[in-house]
Amino acid sequence: MIRLTRRGAIGAGGAAAALSAAHAAPLAATAPAPRETVALDAGWRFHLGHAADPARDFGFGLSHDSYAKSGEIGTPVAGAEFDARDWATVRLPHDWAVDLPFMPFGPPGSEADRSGAFQGFKPVGRRWPETSIGWYRRALPIAAADAGRRLRLEFDGVGRDCLVILNGFVVASNESGYAPFTVDITDVARPGEENWLVVRCDASLGEAWSYEGAGLYRAVRLVKSHAAHVRRWGAWVRADPVPAGAALRIATEIDNHGPACAARLRSTLIAPDGGRLARLEAPLDLAEWSGRTIEQRLDLRAPALWSPATPQLHRLITEVLIGGQVVDRQERAFGIRFARFDPDRGFFLNGQPLRIQGSCNHQDHAGVGFAVPDSLHAWRIEQLKAMGCNAYRSTHHPPPPAVLEACDRLGLLMLCETRQMSSNAEGLSQLERMVRQARGHACVFLWGIGNEEIHRGTPTGARIAATMKRHIRALDDSRPVTEALNGKLGQGAAAILDVMGCNYHLDEIDAFHAANPAMPMIGTETGSTVTTRGVYARDDAAGLVPAYDREFPSWASTAEQWLRFYAARPFLAGGFVWTGFDYRGEPTPFERWPENASHFGQLDSCGFPKDNFHYYRAWWSGETVLHLLPHWTWPGREGAPIEVWAHSNCDEVELRLNGRSLGRRAVERLGHAAWTVPYAPGRLEARGYRAGRPVARARRDTAGAPAALSLSSDRRRLAADAVAVVRVALVDRAGVEVPQADRLVSFALHGDARLLGVGNGDPRSLEADHATRRSTFNGLCMALVQAGPGGGAIALEARAEGLKPALLTLAGLG
Ligand code: GAL
C-alpha cells in the first residue's frame, strides 16, 4: 500500500474546488513569501523584578492606577527612553529559574522540604518574591514599509502569567506556561519608529508537581502579513480511508482584517517525493473584517502513508491571491494515515495492528532546564526512537512545536494532553489552542483532557469531561478523546471518554474491560520504575536506587511486570512508560534535599541510557539486543557475589568470565537472563544465540584508574543553532570507560559556537547548569555545544586534573 512514487489525484470536490493539475508535475518556482516571519530569539534584555515590592519591580504597581488609562502601564520599563543596558543580554529560549541557586525549602523531613524536592529546589514561588518575576525587553523591527500590514506576535509558551506590553500598551496577558498565544499588535505598533516590547512574567504560582522553568522558554516570532491571511495553524488536512486510497479534507481558516475583497484560495499538495499531487483553487469572497473556513476535498489513489516505520510527510502550500497576486502564503507538512481503536484488539494504524510502545515526557534537559532548543528536542526524540518508542505522551501539557515536528518527521505517535482539566473559559481556551496547534500534525492520534484529576470519579468530573470533549469535537472530529485515570476506572468521567486511559492500577483493568467491553483501553501511564544510572545497590542515605529493574513506588511496577501484563491483554492498545527521560523535580523515592531530579527515566537527564533503556530496546526496537549489567569494575569486592543481568531478545545467552563459561540461560519473552557471579577482575562477556546460532555479543571489561578523558557526539556537523550533545567519559590507559571514579572536568570552546550548558545526570547534583565545568557522575558528564551562524570548525576541549585532555572537533555549517 505504501509507495514512494508520485501519485495522481482521482477526484476533487468540496467548496468549489477545481483540480488544475491532476498529474504530477514539477513544482513551479513560487514568488517569495509575501508574509514575513521574524524570529525574535536574539536581542532581549532580562532583569528580575519583585513580586512583593513595586519599588524593586521597576515601579510596576507603585501607583494603584496601572490600568486606569490604556497606554500608561506605570513603569518606565515600557517606555522608549528606558535604559536597559545593565540588564542581562539573553537569547531565547531562556529559563531564568535554571540559573537560580539550589535552595533548601525547609527543615529536613518537613512538608516544605518535600515540596522543594518536587520543584527541583529552585526558589520560585510566592515565598521567593525576589526571584519569581522576570522582565524581558527588546526593540521590535517594524519598518515604515510595514505600515498597512497586519502585525502579530506569536508566543509558543511563556512561563508564566505574563503581561505583554508594546509601546506602553498592554497588548495581551496569558496565564498558562504551556499554551501558545497570538497577539495582534497592529493598532499600537509604530512603523518606522522605535517599538519597545516588554514581557513581564510572574512565575509565583505553579502549574505542575515538577520543575517548570520560568520566562520566555519557547520561541517568539513577529509575523507581518497582508490583511487577508491564513490564520495561525489555519490550514490542515484530515484523511479518511476510501477503497482506492484516501479522501482528504483540507480545511483553511482565512481572516480578513481589512476591507472587503475578492480573493482566491490556492492549496497545493506535494507528495513526500517532491512531486506535485494537486492544486485546488476556490473563490474567496471576503467580507470586511471577517473570518472564513474553506473546506476543499481531494481523493488520492494509493497515497504514501505516514506511520512510525515510514514517517512520510506531504506538504501543503496555502496561498491567498488577490488580483492574481499571492498576498499570503504558508507551508506546512502533513501526513496521511488512518488510525482507529478497537475495543478487543487495541490500536490500528493504516489497517494494521500497532502496539503503542510509548513514553511519557516532560520538557527539560540537563544544562538548559526548560530552555530546550529545537534541535535538542529533536535529539531527545531520536533517543526515544532508538529505544523502540513509537509514541510520546506530552505530560502533562501541550508540547512545544519542535516536539510535534520531530514526532511527525521521526515517526512517533503523540498523545497530546492539555494542562488544565477545566471547562472554565481559561481551561477551554488552553484546550482550544492546543487542538488548533496540533491537529494538523500526523503524529497526534489521541487528545488527552486530564491526568489523575481529583474529581475524575465524580459527576462533576464527568460534566467537565463532556464539555471539553464537545469543545474538541467542534475543532477536530477525527481523533478520540482520553483522560488518564489512576483508578476509579468505571466512575465519573469514564463514561464520557472514547478511549479509557489507565495510569497504573493494573488490578482494575480486567474488571473494567469485562464491564465495558465496547470501550478501547490504553495505558496512559505505566512503569514508574526508579533507577539511578550506574548504581547497582540501593543506598537510602546517599539517595540512590539500583539500575536493576527492581524498585518502584507503591502505585507502580517494574518494566517487566507491566510489559508482561499488557502483552497478555490484546484489548489494551499498549502503554506509555513513565518516563523516557529523567526530569527535574519529583525525585521519588527520596523526596528531600538535595535530591532535585527524578529517577523515573529510562535515560537520565543528560540523555545517557540507563540499563532499563536496553530492556525496552530489546522488546520494542526490533533490533537484536544484548546488554550486560552491571559494569565490571568492583575493586575490593573480589570473590563477592555480583548479580549479573542480560537484557536481550536472543533465545539464549551464555556468560563467560575471563574465558570460562558460567552457563547458558534461556531468555523468557519480556524477561531477562541472570547469573550470580563471584567477582574477579577481567572480562565479562556474553554471547546471544538464536536457534542455536550466535547472533550478538556484549562485554564488560574491568577498568583501571582514570587516565584520560574521551569525548563523543552523534552529531558532528551542525547547522546554525543546532546542538551537539557531547558525552564526556573517564577512560583508563587502555581506553576502557571507568564507571565509578569521578573528576571535575573543565571545558574550553573554540570557533563560532557556545557552550550551552553542562550536566551529569546525578539527581542530587547542586552544580550549576550554565558553567564551563562539571563533575562526572559514575564516570560520565555532558556538554551541550550550540553552533553559531558563522560556520567553520568548532573544537571542544576537556581537561581534568591528572588526566590526558580530550578534543572533539565539530563542523559548523552556518
Ligand atoms: C503519576 C503522575 C505523574 C508522576 C508519576 C510518578 O501518578 O501522573 O505525573 O507523578 O505518577 O510515578
Coordinates of N, CA and C in Angstrom, one line a residue, residues 533-536 631-637 679 703-704 706 730 737-743 776-780:
R533 N 21.3 6.0 37.1 CA 22.3 5.5 36.2 C 23.6 5.1 36.8
G534 N 24.1 3.9 36.6 CA 25.4 3.4 37.0 C 25.4 3.0 38.5
V535 N 24.2 2.9 39.1 CA 24.2 2.5 40.5 C 23.6 1.1 40.6
Y536 N 24.1 0.2 41.5 CA 23.7 -1.2 41.5 C 23.3 -1.7 42.9
H631 N 28.4 -2.9 35.4 CA 29.8 -2.7 34.9 C 30.6 -3.8 35.6
W632 N 31.9 -3.9 35.2 CA 32.7 -5.0 35.8 C 33.9 -4.4 36.5
T633 N 33.7 -3.4 37.3 CA 34.9 -2.7 38.0 C 34.5 -2.6 39.5
W634 N 34.8 -3.6 40.2 CA 34.4 -3.7 41.6 C 35.6 -3.9 42.5
P635 N 36.6 -3.0 42.5 CA 37.8 -3.2 43.3 C 37.5 -3.4 44.8
G636 N 38.1 -4.4 45.4 CA 37.8 -4.7 46.9 C 36.7 -5.7 47.0
R637 N 36.0 -6.0 46.0 CA 34.9 -7.0 46.1 C 35.2 -8.4 45.5
Y679 N 32.9 -12.1 42.0 CA 33.7 -11.1 41.3 C 35.2 -11.5 41.1
A703 N 37.9 -1.8 34.5 CA 38.7 -0.6 34.2 C 39.8 -0.4 35.3
G704 N 40.9 0.2 34.8 CA 41.9 0.6 35.8 C 41.6 2.1 36.2
P706 N 41.4 6.1 36.2 CA 41.2 7.0 35.1 C 42.5 7.6 34.6
L730 N 35.3 9.2 31.5 CA 36.6 8.9 32.0 C 37.1 7.6 31.5
E737 N 36.1 2.5 29.7 CA 35.4 3.6 30.5 C 35.5 3.2 31.9
V738 N 35.7 4.2 32.7 CA 35.8 4.0 34.2 C 34.5 4.3 34.8
P739 N 33.7 3.3 35.3 CA 32.3 3.6 35.7 C 32.1 4.2 37.1
Q740 N 33.2 4.2 37.9 CA 32.9 4.6 39.3 C 33.7 5.8 39.7
A741 N 34.8 6.1 39.2 CA 35.6 7.2 39.6 C 35.0 8.5 39.1
D742 N 35.1 9.6 39.8 CA 34.6 10.9 39.3 C 35.7 12.0 39.3
R743 N 35.6 12.9 38.4 CA 36.5 14.0 38.3 C 35.8 15.3 37.9
T776 N 32.0 14.6 36.8 CA 31.4 13.4 36.2 C 30.5 12.7 37.3
F777 N 29.6 12.0 36.9 CA 28.8 11.1 37.8 C 28.8 9.7 37.3
N778 N 29.4 8.8 38.1 CA 29.6 7.4 37.6 C 30.3 7.4 36.3
G779 N 31.3 8.3 36.2 CA 32.2 8.3 35.0 C 31.8 9.1 33.8
L780 N 30.6 9.8 33.9 CA 30.1 10.5 32.7 C 29.7 11.9 33.0

